Tab-separated table of C-alpha atoms in Angstrom:
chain	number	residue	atom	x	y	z
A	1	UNK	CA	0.000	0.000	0.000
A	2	UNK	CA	2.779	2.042	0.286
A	3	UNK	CA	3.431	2.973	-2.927
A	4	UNK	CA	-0.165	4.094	-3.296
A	5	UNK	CA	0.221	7.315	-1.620
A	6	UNK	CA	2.043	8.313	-4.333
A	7	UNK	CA	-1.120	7.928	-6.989
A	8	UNK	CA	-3.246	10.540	-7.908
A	9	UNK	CA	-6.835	10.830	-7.101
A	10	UNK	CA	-7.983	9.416	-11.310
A	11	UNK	CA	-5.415	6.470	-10.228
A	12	UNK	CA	-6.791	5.517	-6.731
A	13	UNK	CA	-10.574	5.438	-8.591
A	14	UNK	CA	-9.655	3.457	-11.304
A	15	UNK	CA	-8.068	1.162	-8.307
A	16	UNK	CA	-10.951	1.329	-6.372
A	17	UNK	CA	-13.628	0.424	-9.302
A	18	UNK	CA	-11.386	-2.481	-9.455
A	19	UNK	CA	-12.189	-3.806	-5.926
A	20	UNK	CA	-8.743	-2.450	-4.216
A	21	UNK	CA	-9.648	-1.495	-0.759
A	22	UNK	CA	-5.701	-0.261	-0.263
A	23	UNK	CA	-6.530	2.735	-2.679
A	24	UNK	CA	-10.154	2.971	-0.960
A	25	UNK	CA	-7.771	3.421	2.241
A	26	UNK	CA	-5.620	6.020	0.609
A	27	UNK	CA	-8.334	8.375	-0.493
A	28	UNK	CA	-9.912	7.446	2.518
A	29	UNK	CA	-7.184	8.926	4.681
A	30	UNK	CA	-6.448	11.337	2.262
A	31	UNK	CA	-9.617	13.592	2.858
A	32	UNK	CA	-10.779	12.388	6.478
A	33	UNK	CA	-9.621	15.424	8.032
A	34	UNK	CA	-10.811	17.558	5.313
A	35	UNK	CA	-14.294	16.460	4.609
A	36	UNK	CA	-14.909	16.051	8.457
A	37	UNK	CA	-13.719	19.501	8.818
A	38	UNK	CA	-16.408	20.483	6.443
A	39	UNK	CA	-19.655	18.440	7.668
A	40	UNK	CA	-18.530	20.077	11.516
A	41	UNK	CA	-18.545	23.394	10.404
A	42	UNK	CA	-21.842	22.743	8.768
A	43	UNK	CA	-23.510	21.035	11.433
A	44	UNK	CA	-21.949	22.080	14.929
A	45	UNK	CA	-22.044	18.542	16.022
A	46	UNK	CA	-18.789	16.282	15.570
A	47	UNK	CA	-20.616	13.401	15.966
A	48	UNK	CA	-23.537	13.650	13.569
A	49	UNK	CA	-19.983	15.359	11.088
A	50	UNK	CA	-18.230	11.981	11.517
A	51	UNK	CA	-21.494	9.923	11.006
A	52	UNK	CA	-22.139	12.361	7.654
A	53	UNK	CA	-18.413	11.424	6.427
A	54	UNK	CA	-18.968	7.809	7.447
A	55	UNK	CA	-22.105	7.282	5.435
A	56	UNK	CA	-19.974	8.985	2.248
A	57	UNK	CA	-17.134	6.771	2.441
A	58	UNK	CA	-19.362	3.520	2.938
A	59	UNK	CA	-21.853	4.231	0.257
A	60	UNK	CA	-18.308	5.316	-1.860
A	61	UNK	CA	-17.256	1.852	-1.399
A	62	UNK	CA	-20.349	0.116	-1.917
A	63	UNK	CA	-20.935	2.094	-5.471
A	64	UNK	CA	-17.222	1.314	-6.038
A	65	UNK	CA	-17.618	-0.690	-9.303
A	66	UNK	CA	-20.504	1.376	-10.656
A	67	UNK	CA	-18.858	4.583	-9.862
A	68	UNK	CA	-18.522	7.285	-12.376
A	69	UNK	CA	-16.961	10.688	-11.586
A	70	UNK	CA	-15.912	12.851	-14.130
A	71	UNK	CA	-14.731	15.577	-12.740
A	72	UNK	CA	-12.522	16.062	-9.540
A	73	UNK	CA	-12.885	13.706	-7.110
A	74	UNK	CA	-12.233	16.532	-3.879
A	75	UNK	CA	-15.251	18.531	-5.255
A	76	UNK	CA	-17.244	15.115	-5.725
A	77	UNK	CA	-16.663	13.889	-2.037
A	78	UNK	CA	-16.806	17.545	-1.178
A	79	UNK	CA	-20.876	18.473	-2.887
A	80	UNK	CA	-21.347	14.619	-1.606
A	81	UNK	CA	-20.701	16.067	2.303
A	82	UNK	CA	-22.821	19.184	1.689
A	83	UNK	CA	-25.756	16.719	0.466
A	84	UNK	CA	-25.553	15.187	3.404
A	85	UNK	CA	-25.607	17.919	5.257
A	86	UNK	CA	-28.286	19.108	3.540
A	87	UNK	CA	-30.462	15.826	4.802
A	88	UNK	CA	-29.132	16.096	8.456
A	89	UNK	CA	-29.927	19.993	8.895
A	90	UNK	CA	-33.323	19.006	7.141
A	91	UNK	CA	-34.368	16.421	9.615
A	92	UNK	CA	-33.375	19.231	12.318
A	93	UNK	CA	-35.699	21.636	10.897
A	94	UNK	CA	-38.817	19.415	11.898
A	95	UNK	CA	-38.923	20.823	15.237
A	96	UNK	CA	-40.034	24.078	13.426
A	97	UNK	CA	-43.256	22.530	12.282
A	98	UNK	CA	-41.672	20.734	8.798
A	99	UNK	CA	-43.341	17.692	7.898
A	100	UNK	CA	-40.065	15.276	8.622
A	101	UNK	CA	-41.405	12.570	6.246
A	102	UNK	CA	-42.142	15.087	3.708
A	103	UNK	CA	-38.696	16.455	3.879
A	104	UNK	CA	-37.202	12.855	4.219
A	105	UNK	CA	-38.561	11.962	1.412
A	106	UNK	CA	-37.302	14.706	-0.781
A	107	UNK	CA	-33.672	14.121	0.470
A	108	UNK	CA	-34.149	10.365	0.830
A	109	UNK	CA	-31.864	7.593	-0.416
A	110	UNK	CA	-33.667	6.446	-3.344
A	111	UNK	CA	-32.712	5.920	-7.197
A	112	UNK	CA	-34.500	9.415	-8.215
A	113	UNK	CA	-33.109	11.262	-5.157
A	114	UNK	CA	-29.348	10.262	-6.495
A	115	UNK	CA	-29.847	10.811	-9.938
A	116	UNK	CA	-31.267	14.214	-9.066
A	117	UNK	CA	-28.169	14.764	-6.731
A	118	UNK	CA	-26.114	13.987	-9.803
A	119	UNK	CA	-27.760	16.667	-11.837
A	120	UNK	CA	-27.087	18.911	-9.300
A	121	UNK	CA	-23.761	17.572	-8.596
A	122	UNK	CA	-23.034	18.133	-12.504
A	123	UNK	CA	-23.837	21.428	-13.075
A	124	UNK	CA	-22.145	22.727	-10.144
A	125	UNK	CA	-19.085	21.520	-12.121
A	126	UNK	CA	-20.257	22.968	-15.236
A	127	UNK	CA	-20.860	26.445	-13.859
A	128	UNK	CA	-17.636	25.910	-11.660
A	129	UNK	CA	-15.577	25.209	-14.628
A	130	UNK	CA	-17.138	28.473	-16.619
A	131	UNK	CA	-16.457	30.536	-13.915
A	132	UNK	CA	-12.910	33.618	-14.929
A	133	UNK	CA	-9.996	31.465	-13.863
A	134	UNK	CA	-8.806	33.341	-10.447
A	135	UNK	CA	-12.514	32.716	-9.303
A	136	UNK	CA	-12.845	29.168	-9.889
A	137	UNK	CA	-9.375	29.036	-8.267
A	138	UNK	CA	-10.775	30.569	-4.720
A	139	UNK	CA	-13.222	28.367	-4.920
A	140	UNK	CA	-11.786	25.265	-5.276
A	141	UNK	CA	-9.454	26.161	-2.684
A	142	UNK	CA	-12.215	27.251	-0.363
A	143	UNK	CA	-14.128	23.683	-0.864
A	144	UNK	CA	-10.747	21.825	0.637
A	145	UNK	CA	-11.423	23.526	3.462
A	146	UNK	CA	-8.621	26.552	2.830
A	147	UNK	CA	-8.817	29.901	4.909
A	148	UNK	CA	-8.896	33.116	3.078
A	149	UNK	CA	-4.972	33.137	4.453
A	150	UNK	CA	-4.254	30.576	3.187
A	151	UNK	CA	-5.463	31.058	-0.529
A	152	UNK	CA	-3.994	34.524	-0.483
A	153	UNK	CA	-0.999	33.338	-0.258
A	154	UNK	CA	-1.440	30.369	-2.721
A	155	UNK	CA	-2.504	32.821	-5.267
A	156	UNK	CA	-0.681	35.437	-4.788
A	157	UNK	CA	-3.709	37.685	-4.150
A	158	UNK	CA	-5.051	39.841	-1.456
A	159	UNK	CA	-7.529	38.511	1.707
A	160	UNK	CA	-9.747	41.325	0.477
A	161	UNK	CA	-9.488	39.957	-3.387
A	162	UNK	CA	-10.082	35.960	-2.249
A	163	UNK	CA	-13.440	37.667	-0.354
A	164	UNK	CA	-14.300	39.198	-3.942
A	165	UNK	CA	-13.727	35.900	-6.455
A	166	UNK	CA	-15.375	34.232	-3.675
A	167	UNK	CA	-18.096	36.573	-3.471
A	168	UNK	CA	-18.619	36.691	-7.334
A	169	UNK	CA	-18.396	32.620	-7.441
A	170	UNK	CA	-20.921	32.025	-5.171
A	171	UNK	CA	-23.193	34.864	-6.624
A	172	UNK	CA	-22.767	33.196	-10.306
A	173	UNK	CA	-23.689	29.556	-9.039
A	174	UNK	CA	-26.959	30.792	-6.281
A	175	UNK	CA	-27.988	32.178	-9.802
A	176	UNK	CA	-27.177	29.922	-11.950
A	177	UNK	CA	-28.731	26.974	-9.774
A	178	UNK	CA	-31.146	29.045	-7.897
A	179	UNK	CA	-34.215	28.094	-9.446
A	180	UNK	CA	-33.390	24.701	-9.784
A	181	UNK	CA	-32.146	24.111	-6.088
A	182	UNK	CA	-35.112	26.395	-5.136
A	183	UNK	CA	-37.455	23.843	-6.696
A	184	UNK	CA	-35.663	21.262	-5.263
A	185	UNK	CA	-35.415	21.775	-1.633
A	186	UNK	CA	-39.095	23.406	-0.993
């Protein structure tokens, strides 16, 4: 397995479709901290985060020989973590008089539900990959979990310029997606 650590991401998939649960480990280990990061900023709660990163990597290695990303596999686990967010923070909401099965069912686990994830999950990298260079850049960065700091620096830009692509990234996909996640989460 050592050797593995060495592989790219495209590598370690093409490994893992395969049935080799060293590269599952690798990518595994590889974005752990990362993606657990993520779900506990999201949800304030380390255990439901580690659950929410659990449930990614198992379903991840049960879809392992049917699995099909085409586009980076960070922002893949990454809008996978925020999906699952999405679910958790919309069970939570019940206590403010949301019909939990209603919701559940909307974010369930279900054939449709995935494919529709998918659709989402594609044109986030569509629009991602259309957004001006320095923008798509920041937020990339900002999806691994990178502070402002610490993309500055990467980029050679400003704190104040990382707030702006940032700004203007997010702006372009809330429109861009906005009716479509509107419809899709009320």
């Amino acid at each position: 397995m050592g050797g593995l650590h060495t592989f790219d991401d495209l590598k370690l998939l093409s490994l893992l479709q395969n049935g080799n649960a060293s590269a599952f480990d690798v990518l595994y280990n590889r974005y752990w901290d990362r993606v657990l990061s993520l779900a506990y900023r999201k949800t304030g709660d380390l255990m439901e985060a580690e659950n929410i990163v659990q449930d990614v990597f198992v379903s991840l290695w049960k879809r392992r020989e049917s699995l099909k990303i085409n586009g980076d596999f960070a922002n893949y686990l990454f809008i996978s973590i925020k999906y699952r967010v999405l679910k958790v923070l919309a069970k939570r909401a019940s206590s403010r008089s949301v019909d939990l099965e209603q919701v559940s069912g909307l974010l369930g686990d279900s054939p449709q539900e995935y494919l529709e994830f998918e659709e989402i999950r594609e044109r986030l990298e569509m629009i991602v990959s259309k957004l001006p260079e320095k923008s798509r850049l920041v937020y990339q960065l900002k999806n691994e979990d990178k502070s402002y700091k610490e993309i500055a620096a990467a980029l050679n830009l400003s704190e104040k310029a990382v707030d702006a692509h940032l700004l203007r990234a997010r702006r372009k996909l809330r429109i861009e997606l906005g009716s479509f996640l509107g419809g899709f989460l009320l």
